[in-house]
Every structure is written in structure tokens, then in C-alpha cells.
XYZ file of C-alpha atoms in Angstrom:
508
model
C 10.450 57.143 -52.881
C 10.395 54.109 -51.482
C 13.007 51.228 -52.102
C 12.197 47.597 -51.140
C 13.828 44.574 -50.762
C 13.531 41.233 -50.443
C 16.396 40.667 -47.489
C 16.050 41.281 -43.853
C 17.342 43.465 -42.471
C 20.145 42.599 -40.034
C 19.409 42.433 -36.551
C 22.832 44.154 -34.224
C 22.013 42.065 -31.142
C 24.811 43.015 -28.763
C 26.444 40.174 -27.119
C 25.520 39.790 -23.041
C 28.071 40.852 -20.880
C 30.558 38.348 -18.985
C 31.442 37.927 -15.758
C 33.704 36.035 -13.291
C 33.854 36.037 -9.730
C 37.190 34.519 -8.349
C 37.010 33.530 -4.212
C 39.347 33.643 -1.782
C 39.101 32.475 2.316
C 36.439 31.176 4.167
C 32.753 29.388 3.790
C 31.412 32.931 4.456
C 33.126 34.412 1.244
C 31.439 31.368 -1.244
C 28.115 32.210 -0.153
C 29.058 35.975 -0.271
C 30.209 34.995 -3.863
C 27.084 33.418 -4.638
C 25.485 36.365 -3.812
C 27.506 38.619 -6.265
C 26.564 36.387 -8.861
C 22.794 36.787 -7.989
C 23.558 40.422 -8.270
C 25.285 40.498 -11.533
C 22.900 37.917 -13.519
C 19.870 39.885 -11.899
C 21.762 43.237 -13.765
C 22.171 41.273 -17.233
C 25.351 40.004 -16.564
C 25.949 36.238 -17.774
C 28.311 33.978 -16.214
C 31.866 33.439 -18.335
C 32.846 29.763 -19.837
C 34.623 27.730 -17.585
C 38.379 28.299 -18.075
C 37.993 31.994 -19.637
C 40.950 33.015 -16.973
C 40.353 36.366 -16.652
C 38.674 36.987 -20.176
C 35.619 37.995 -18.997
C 34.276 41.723 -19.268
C 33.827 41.706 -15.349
C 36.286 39.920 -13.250
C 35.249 40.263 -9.348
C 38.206 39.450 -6.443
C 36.140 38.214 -3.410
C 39.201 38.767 -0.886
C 40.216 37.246 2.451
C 42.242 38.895 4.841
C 43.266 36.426 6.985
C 46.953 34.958 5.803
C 49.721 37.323 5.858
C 50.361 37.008 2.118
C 46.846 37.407 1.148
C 48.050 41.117 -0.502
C 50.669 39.707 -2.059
C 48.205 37.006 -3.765
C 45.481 39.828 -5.231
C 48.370 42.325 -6.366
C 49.995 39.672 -8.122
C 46.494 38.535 -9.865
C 45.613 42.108 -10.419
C 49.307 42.572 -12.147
C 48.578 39.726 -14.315
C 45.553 41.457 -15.307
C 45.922 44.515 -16.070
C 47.732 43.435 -19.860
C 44.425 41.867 -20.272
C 42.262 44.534 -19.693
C 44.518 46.984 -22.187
C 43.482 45.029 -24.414
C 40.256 44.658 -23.888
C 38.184 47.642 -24.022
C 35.097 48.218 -21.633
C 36.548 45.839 -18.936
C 36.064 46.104 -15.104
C 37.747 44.597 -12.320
C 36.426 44.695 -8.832
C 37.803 43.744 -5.745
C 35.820 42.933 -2.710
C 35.565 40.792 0.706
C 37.459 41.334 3.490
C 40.963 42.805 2.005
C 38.967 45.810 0.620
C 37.447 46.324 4.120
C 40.893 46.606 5.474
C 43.062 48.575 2.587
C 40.669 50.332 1.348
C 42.545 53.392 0.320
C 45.559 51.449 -1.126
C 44.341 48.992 -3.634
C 43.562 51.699 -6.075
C 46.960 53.145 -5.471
C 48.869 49.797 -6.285
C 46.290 48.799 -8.552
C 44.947 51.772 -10.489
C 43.584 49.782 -13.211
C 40.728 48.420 -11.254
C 37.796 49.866 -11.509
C 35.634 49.152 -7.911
C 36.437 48.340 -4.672
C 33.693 47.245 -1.949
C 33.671 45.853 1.083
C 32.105 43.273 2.980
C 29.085 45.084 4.298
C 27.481 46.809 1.179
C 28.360 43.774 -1.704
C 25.126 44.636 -2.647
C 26.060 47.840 -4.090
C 28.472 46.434 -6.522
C 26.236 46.721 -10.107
C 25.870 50.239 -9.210
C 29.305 50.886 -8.647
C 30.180 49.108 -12.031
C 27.550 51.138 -13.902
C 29.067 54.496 -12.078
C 32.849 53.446 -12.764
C 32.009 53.191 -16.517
C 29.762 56.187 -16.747
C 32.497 58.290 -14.712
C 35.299 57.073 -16.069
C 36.978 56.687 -13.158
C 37.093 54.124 -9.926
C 34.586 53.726 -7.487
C 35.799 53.253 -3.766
C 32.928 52.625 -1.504
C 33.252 51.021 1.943
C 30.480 50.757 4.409
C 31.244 50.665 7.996
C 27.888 48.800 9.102
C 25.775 45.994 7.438
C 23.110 48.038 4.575
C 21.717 44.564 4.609
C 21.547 41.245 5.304
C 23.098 39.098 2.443
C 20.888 36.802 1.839
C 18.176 39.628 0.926
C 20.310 39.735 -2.536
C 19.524 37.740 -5.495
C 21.623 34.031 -5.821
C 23.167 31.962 -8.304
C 23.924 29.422 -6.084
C 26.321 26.921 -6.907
C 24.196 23.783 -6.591
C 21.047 22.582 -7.031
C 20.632 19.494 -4.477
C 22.579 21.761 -1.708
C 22.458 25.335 -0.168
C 23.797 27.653 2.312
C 22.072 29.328 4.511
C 23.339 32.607 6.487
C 22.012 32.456 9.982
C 24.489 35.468 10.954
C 27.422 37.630 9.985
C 30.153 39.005 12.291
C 31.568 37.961 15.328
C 31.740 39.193 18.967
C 35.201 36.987 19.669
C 38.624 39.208 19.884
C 40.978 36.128 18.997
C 44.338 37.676 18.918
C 45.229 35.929 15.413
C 42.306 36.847 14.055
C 40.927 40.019 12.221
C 37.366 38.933 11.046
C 35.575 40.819 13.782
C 37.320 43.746 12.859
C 35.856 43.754 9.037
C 33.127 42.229 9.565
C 31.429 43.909 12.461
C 30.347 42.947 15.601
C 27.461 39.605 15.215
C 24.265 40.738 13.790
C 21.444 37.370 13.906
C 18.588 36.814 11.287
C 15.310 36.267 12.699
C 14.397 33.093 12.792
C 11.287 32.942 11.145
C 13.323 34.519 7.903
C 16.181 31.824 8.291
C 13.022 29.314 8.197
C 11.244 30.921 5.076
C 14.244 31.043 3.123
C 14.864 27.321 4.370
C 11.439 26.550 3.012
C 12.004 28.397 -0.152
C 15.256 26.280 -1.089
C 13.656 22.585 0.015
C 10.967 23.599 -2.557
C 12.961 24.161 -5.107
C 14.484 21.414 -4.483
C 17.564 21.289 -1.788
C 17.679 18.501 0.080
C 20.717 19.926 2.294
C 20.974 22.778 4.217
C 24.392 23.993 6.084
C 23.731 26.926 8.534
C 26.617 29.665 8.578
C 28.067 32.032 10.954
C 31.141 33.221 11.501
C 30.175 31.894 15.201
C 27.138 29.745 14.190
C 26.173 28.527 17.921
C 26.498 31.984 19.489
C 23.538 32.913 17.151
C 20.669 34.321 19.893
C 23.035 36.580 21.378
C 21.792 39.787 19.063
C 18.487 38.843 19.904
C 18.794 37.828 23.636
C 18.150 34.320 23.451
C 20.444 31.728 24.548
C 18.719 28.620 23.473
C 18.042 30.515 20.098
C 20.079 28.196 17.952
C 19.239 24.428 19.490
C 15.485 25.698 18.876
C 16.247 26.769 15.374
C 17.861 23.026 14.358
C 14.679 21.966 15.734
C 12.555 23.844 13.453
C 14.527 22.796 10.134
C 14.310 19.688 11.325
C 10.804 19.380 11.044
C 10.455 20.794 7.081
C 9.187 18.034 5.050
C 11.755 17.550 2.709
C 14.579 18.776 4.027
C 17.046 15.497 4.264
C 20.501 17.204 5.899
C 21.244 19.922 8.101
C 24.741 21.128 8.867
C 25.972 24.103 10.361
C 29.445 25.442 10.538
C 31.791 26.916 12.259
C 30.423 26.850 15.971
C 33.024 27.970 18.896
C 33.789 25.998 22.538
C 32.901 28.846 24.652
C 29.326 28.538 23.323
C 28.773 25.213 22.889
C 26.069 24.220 25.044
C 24.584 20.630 26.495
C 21.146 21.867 24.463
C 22.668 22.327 21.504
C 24.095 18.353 21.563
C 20.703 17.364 22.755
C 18.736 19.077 19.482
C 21.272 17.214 17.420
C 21.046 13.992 19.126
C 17.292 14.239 18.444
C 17.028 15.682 14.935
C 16.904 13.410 12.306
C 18.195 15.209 9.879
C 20.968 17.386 11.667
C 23.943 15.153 10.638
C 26.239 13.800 12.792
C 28.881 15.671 11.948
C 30.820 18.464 14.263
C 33.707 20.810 13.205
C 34.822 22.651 16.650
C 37.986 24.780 16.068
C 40.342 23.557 18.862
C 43.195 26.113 17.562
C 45.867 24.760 20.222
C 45.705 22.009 23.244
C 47.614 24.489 25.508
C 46.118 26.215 28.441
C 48.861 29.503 28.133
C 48.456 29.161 24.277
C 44.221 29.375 24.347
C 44.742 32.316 27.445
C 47.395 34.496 24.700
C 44.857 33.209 21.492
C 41.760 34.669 24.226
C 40.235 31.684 23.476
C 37.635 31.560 25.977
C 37.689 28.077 26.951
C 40.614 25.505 27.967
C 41.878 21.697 27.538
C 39.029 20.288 29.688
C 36.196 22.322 28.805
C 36.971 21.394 25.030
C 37.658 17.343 25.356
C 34.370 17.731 27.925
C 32.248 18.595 24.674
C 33.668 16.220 22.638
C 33.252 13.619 25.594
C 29.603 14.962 25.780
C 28.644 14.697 22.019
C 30.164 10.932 21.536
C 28.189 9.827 24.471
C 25.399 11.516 22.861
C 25.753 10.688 19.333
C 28.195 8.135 19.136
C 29.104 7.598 15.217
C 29.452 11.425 15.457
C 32.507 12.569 12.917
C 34.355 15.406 14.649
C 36.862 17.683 12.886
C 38.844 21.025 13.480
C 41.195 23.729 12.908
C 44.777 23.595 14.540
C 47.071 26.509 14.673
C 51.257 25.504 14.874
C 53.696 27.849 16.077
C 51.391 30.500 17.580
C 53.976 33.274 19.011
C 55.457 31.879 22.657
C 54.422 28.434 21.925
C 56.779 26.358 23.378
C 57.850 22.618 22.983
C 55.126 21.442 26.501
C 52.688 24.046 24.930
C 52.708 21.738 21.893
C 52.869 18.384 23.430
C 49.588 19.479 24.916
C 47.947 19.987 20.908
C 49.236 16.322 20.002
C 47.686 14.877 23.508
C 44.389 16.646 22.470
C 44.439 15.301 19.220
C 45.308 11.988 20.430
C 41.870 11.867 23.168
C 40.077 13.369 20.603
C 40.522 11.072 17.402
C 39.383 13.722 14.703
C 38.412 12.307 11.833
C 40.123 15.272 10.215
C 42.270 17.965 11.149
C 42.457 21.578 9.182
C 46.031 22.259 10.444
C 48.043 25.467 9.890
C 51.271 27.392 10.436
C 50.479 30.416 12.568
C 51.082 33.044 9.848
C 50.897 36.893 11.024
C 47.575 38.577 10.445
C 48.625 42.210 9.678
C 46.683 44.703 12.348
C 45.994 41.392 15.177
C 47.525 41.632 18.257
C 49.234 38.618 17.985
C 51.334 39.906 15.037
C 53.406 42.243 17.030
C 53.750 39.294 20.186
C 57.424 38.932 21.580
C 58.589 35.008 20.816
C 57.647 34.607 17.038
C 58.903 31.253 16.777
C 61.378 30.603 14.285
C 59.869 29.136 11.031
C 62.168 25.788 10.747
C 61.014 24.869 14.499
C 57.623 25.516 13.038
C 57.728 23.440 9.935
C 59.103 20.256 12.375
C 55.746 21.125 14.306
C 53.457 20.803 11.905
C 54.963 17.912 10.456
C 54.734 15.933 13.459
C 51.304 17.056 13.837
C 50.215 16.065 10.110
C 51.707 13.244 10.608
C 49.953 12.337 14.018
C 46.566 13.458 12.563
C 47.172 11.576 8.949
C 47.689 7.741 11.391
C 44.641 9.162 13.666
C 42.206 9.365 9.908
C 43.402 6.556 8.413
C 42.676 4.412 11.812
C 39.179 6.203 12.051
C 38.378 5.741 8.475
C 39.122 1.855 8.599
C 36.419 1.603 11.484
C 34.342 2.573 8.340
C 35.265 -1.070 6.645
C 32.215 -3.626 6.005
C 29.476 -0.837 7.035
C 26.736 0.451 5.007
C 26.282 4.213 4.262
C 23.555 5.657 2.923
C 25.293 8.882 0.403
C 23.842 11.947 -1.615
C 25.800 12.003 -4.826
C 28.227 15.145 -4.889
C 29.049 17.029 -8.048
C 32.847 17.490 -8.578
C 34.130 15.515 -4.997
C 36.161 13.211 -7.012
C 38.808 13.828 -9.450
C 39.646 10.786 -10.432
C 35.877 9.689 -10.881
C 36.027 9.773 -14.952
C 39.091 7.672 -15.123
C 38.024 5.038 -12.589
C 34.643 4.979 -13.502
C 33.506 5.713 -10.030
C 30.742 8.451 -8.479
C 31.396 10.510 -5.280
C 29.191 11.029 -2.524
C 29.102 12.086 0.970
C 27.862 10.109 4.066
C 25.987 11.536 6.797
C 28.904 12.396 8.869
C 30.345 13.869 5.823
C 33.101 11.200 4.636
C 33.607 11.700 0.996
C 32.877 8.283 -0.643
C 34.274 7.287 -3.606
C 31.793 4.145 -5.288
C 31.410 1.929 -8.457
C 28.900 3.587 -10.993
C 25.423 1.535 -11.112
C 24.174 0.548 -14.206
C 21.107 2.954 -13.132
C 20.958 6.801 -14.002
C 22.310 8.287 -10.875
C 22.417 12.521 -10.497
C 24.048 14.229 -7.918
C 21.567 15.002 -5.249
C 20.047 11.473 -5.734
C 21.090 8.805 -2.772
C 23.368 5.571 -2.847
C 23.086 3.246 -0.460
C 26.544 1.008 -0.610
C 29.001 -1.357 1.638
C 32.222 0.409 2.501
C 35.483 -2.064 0.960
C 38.552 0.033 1.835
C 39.895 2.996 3.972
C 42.353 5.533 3.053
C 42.929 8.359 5.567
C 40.957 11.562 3.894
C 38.299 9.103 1.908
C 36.849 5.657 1.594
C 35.914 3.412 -1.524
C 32.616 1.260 -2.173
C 33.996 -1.001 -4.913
C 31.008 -3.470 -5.005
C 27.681 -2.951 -6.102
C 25.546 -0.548 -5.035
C 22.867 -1.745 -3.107
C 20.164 0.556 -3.575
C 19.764 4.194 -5.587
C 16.731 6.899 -4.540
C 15.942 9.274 -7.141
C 15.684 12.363 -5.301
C 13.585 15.282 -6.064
C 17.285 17.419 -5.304
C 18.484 14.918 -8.364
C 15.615 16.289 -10.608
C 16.463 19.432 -9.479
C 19.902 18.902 -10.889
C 18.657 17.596 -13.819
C 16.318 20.658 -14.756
C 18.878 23.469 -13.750
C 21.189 21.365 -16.331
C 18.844 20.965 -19.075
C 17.857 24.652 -19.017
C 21.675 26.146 -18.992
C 22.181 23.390 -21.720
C 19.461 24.831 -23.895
C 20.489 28.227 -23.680
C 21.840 30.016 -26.766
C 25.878 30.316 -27.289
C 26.971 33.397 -25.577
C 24.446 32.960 -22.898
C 25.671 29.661 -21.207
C 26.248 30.536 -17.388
C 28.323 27.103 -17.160
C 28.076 23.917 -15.226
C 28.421 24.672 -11.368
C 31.874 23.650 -10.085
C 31.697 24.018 -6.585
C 28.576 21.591 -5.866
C 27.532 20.836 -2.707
C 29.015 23.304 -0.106
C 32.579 22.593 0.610
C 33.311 20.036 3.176
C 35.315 20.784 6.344
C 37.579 20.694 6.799
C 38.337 21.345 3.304
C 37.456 24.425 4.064
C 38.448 26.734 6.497
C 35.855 28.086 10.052
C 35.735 32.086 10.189
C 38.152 32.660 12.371
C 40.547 29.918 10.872
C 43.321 30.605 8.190
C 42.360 30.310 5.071
């Protein structure tokens, strides 16, 4: 017999899984994170609501191993999680990124609530490991010792539409004695260039107008693939895709920093002027202990070299205070550096022990107070040095691409941020005209303050972009999705500005 109805019968449409991805350390870890994302949309994952702290069904650590208290930071996070995930069944925590290379067989120990831990050469393996942590019942540890492949082979959910990275390399070939990136990372393994190029080419037409190259040594690229000249030749070839409006590239290092390399920027439109060179101390004995491969006149020489070259250039770095045996003439030497070499920003740091560096276990740790008294005479050096730089900026006009997020105070003040081409984070009066980030202001600079500057009249001119409609489409569509599918507004926006932050081998 056969029994109709008139109702429909109900439709149990389960609910798309959540995730959230939560970054620690350096500009290699966003993109890595970017990656995972890719990897967990492309596996039916959607992104959690801004502000769901830890609600999510999937919560991913990327790690970083580089401060001494970076353990102390993820167990404390994981403690505060593990409540959650009692009470919510069918949750999985991951941890990843550089502090699962290294402790690989203790997080699960400490931490036995989380479900996967992966390290930084096989993040593409992560979905599976999920999918075999829930099936099993049990975690999945699974650290690869080499690169399976190259990240950017992985599907993306890239953080902004106008602006991209691009990874021209991983690992490094440098044994700094503070740092332990080469050691979980692996020695430097280069792209070839035509596949940097496509992938360039791929991003500009869908709409990126700026590209920042990243390495963990980004000017030593060539040396996996014997060619010396490899990276001035590549900033050549971006710089002649139609479309492409900035190129940046981050973090490069002294030792190879080469007169061809400041010629292809001097001569490329579109490679901004903008250089972040880690100096890490102005001391001869302190660079020889760091085996930092170059000295005090070799690094001012470069800097010499690139303002004669390219002479609105904005030049920023990473400092290191207090490194072990530094004395009180060791540091004199840092403030003389910074002093000849006017950074327009300095990404300064207490030397903090890196667990399994050489440096860690150096006689002559110097006492934290004489420390602090360091670095505050060097912040405050470096603070006058910006500020003086950044009023040289007064009664000029800049040309900016609207940012996404740069400005905090934007909604109360009724300003937009944007950079300039030497990176200065703008702060300007909204037009009257539609303006997207990606699209570019043209505007009078009215005021300095040492880490930004303000436009308070008019602007002068706005470009629509197609990077702004770009914005505008990637908007629309998340907007339109259904509730329970919204992936959320990008946060990050255009990749993070040094030194905001931190180089490879810097702290985070």
C-alpha cells in the first residue's frame, strides 16, 4: 500500500565543516598558511566566522620555532583548547610549521588531545592525516625529512585579491648561530623560473596587481640551479608582465647581494623601491660569532650602492640586541650603523635563545636588564631616525594602492590606508568616489609621524584598478554565499609589510 502526502519530505543536509588556521613566525609561514587553507577548502572544508576563537571543527597551529618561548605559546593555546574540544564532538586540532619539525615526538605527549602533527615539508598531507586521525581514532604523527613538494603546487585561499605571494624558494644554505630555520627547513631548494613566471602570470590574470617574491634567502635563489645572476634575471622577467604593477621580494641576505641585482631594480619599473636587508648587529666580532658572512663595510657598501642607484629607495631591517658576548663597543658599532644608514624602519629584537642553535649554549649570555637598556637606546635611536625620514615625505605626492585592514583607526577618522611604492603605510581622507582596495590614490603627503604618514587633503586622483574589481568580485561572491558557508572577509590583505613582519632568519 501506498501512503501519500502532500508535504516534502525533509531534506538532512549536513552542515559543511569549519576550519581555522591560526599563524605563528615568519612571511614564509602566511603563505604556508594560505596554502593549508587551499588544502582544506579543496577537501570541503569552509573557512570559520571571524572571531569563532577556537570553535571551529578544525583548528590548525602553523608554528614557528624561532623565539625561545614559542613552546610555551602553543602548549598554552593547546591547554586552552582542549575544554573546547570535550565538548565538542568530532573536533581536530593540528599542529604544524616549524615547532612540529623540531618536537615532533613530544607534542602528542604534552598535548594528547590533538589529533595531527606535520611538519614543514609534507603540509600537503594534512587532509589525509585528518581523514586517518578520525577514521583511526587515534593521532597521526607524520614528519617528512625532505620537501614531497613544492608549496605552491597546493591549492590557495589566498588572503587577498589585489596582492599575492609568490614562493621563489624554501630553505636556506646559511648556518647563523641564532638561527634554526635551516635546520627544519632543509637545505635551499629553487623553483624554476619559468614556473615562478606561470604562476606570476596566473595571479596578474586574475587580477593581482602586486607580487612579493619569497625565500627564506630570496637573492641567493640560482644557487640550486647553478646560476648566479638567476634572480636579477628573474625581476627582469616579472617586470615585463603586462599588468603586473609591484614587485617586492623579501628577505634577501648581504653576503649575496650583488651590484646586478641593484641594477635590475634600478631599471624595473615595477620592482619597488623598497629594500629590507637584515643587518642583525653593526659589530665585526658580533657578525664573525652570528657567521654572518659579511661585515660593517661590506653592508653600509650596499646600502651606499643602492641609494646612489635608486635614490628615494626605503631601506629597512632586522636588529638583534644582546647577542651572547656582545659588549658595550660591540653595540656602539649597531647604533653607528644605524645612524649611516637612516632606515626608514628597524625590526629590532632582544636576542632570545633558540633551543638546539649554537648560540644558545655561548659563554657571556648577557644579563637581561643590560639588555633591556640596549634595546631601549636603540628603539629610541631608530624611532628619531623614522620620524626624521618620514618628514622628508612632507609636501610630496605619492601615488598608493589601497590596503585592506592597514589602518585601525580608518572607521573612526574616516580615512583609507594605502601603501606607497617604497612601502610607507599612508593614512588619507576618503574621496567622495568609490575607492576598493587594490584601486590607486594619488594624494599630497600633510604630516609625518615616525611608523606612518597622513594625506589630509583631497585626493588628487583615484584609478580603478582591475586588482579593485578583483576585490570587488571575490567580495560579492563570499557575500552571496549561503549561511554556514561564508569563508569570511580576508583579514590579512595585502602581504604584511616589513618590517612588520619578521625575514626568515629573524625572530619572530
Amino acid at each position: 500500500m501506498t501512503i501519500s502526502s502532500d508535504r516534502s519530505p525533509a531534506v538532512d543536509v549536513a552542515a559543511p565543516k569549519t576550519y581555522e588556521v591560526r599563524t605563528y613566525g615568519c612571511q614564509m609561514n602566511v603563505h604556508d598558511s594560505e596554502r593549508l587553507s587551499g588544502l582544506l577548502e579543496d577537501a570541503g572544508y569552509v573557512r570559520a566566522p571571524e572571531g569563532s576563537d577556537g570553535d571551529a571543527d578544525v583548528v590548525v597551529f602553523n608554528t614557528c620555532a624561532v623565539r625561545e618561548n614559542a613552546d610555551n605559546r602553543l602548549y598554552g593555546n593547546l591547554g586552552r583548547l582542549a575544554s573546547k574540544k570535550a565538548g565538542h564532538p568530532g573536533m581536530q586540532i593540528a599542529v604544524g610549521g616549524c615547532l612540529a619539525q623540531k618536537d615532533r615526538d613530544t607534542i602528542v605527549q604534552k598535548a594528547p588531545w590533538v589529533d595531527v602533527v606535520f611538519g614543514t615539508h609534507n603540509i600537503g598531507k594534512l587532509p589525509v592525516l585528518l581523514e586517518r586521525a578520525r577514521v583511526q581514532e587515534e593521532a597521526q604523527v607524520e614528519i617528512a625529512e625532505s620537501l614531497e613538494a613544492f608549496p605552491s603546487t597546493l591549492p590557495t585561499r589566498r588572503e587577498s585579491a589585489y596582492a599575492a605571494w609568490v614562493s621563489i624558494s624554501v630553505g636556506c644554505n646559511n648556518t647563523c648561530t641564532f638561527c634554526i630555520v635551516p635546520a627544519l627547513r632543509g637545505k635551499e631548494k629553487d623553483r624554476r623560473p619559468g614556473d615562478i613566471l606561470a604562476e606570476v602570470e596566473a595571479l596578474v590574470a586574475e587580477g593581482v596587481s602586486e607580487i612579493t617574491l619569497l625565500g627564506q634567502n630570496v637573492n641567493a635563489y640560482g644557487s640550486d640551479i647553478g646560476d648566479r645572476e638567476a634572480f636579477s634575471k628573474l625581476l627582469r622577467a616579472c617586470g615585463k608582465i603586462e599588468g603586473l604593477e609591484r614587485i617586492r621580494f623579501t628577505s634577501p641576505h648581504p653576503r649575496d647581494f650583488t651590484d646586478d641585482v641593484i641594477a635590475a631594480m634600478a631599471e624595473t619599473p615595477n620592482v619597488m623601491p623598497q629594500l629590507h636587508m637584515p643587518l642583525q648587529s653593526g659589530s665585526d666580532t658580533v657578525l664573525k660569532a652570528m657567521r654572518r658572512s659579511y661585515r660593517q663595510d661590506r653592508y653600509l657598501g650596499i646600502i651606499e650602492k643602492v641609494r646612489a642607484s635608486i635614490p628615494h629607495a626605503a631601506i629597512t631591517t632586522d636588529i638583534i640586541v644582546g647577542f651572547p658576548g656582545e659588549t658595550e663597543e660591540d653595540f656602539e658599532q649597531t647604533l653607528h650603523v644605524v645612524r649611516e644608514a637612516r632606515f626608514t624602519q628597524a625590526f629590532t629584537f632582544q636576542y632570545s635563545k633558540r633551543p638546539g642553535t649554537p648560540a644558545a649554549t655561548m659563554d657571556d649570555q648577557i644579563p637581561k636588564e643590560v639588555v633591556q637598556a640596549r634595546y631601549e637606546r636603540l628603539v629610541a635611536l631608530q624611532e628619531e631616525i623614522s620620524w626624521e625620514e618620514n618628514k622628508k615625505q612632507v609636501g610630496r605626492t605619492l601615488e598608493l594602492m589601497v590596503a585592506e585592514g592597514e589602518g585601525r583607526k580608518d572607521g573612526a577618522t574616516h580615512r583609507l590606508s594605502g601603501r606607497a611604492h617604497d612601502n610607507r603605510l599612508v593614512h588619507f581622507t576618503k574621496p567622495e568616489q568609490d575607492v576598493r582596495p587594490g584601486d590607486v590614490v594619488t594624494v599630497e603627503i600633510t604630516y609625518a609621524a615616525p611608523h606612518h604618514l597622513l594625506a589630509e587633503g583631497s585626493v588628487l586622483d583615484v584609478r580603478r584598478t582591475r586588482a579593485g574589481d578583483a576585490w570587488e568580485k571575490r567580495n560579492a561572491a563570499e557575500a552571496a554565499k549561503p549561511a554556514g558557508v561564508m569563508l569570511g572577509l580576508p583579514t590579512i590583505g595585502v602581504p604584511a609589510p616589513l618590517p612588520a613582519a619578521t625575514s626568515g632568519c629573524a625572530l619572530d
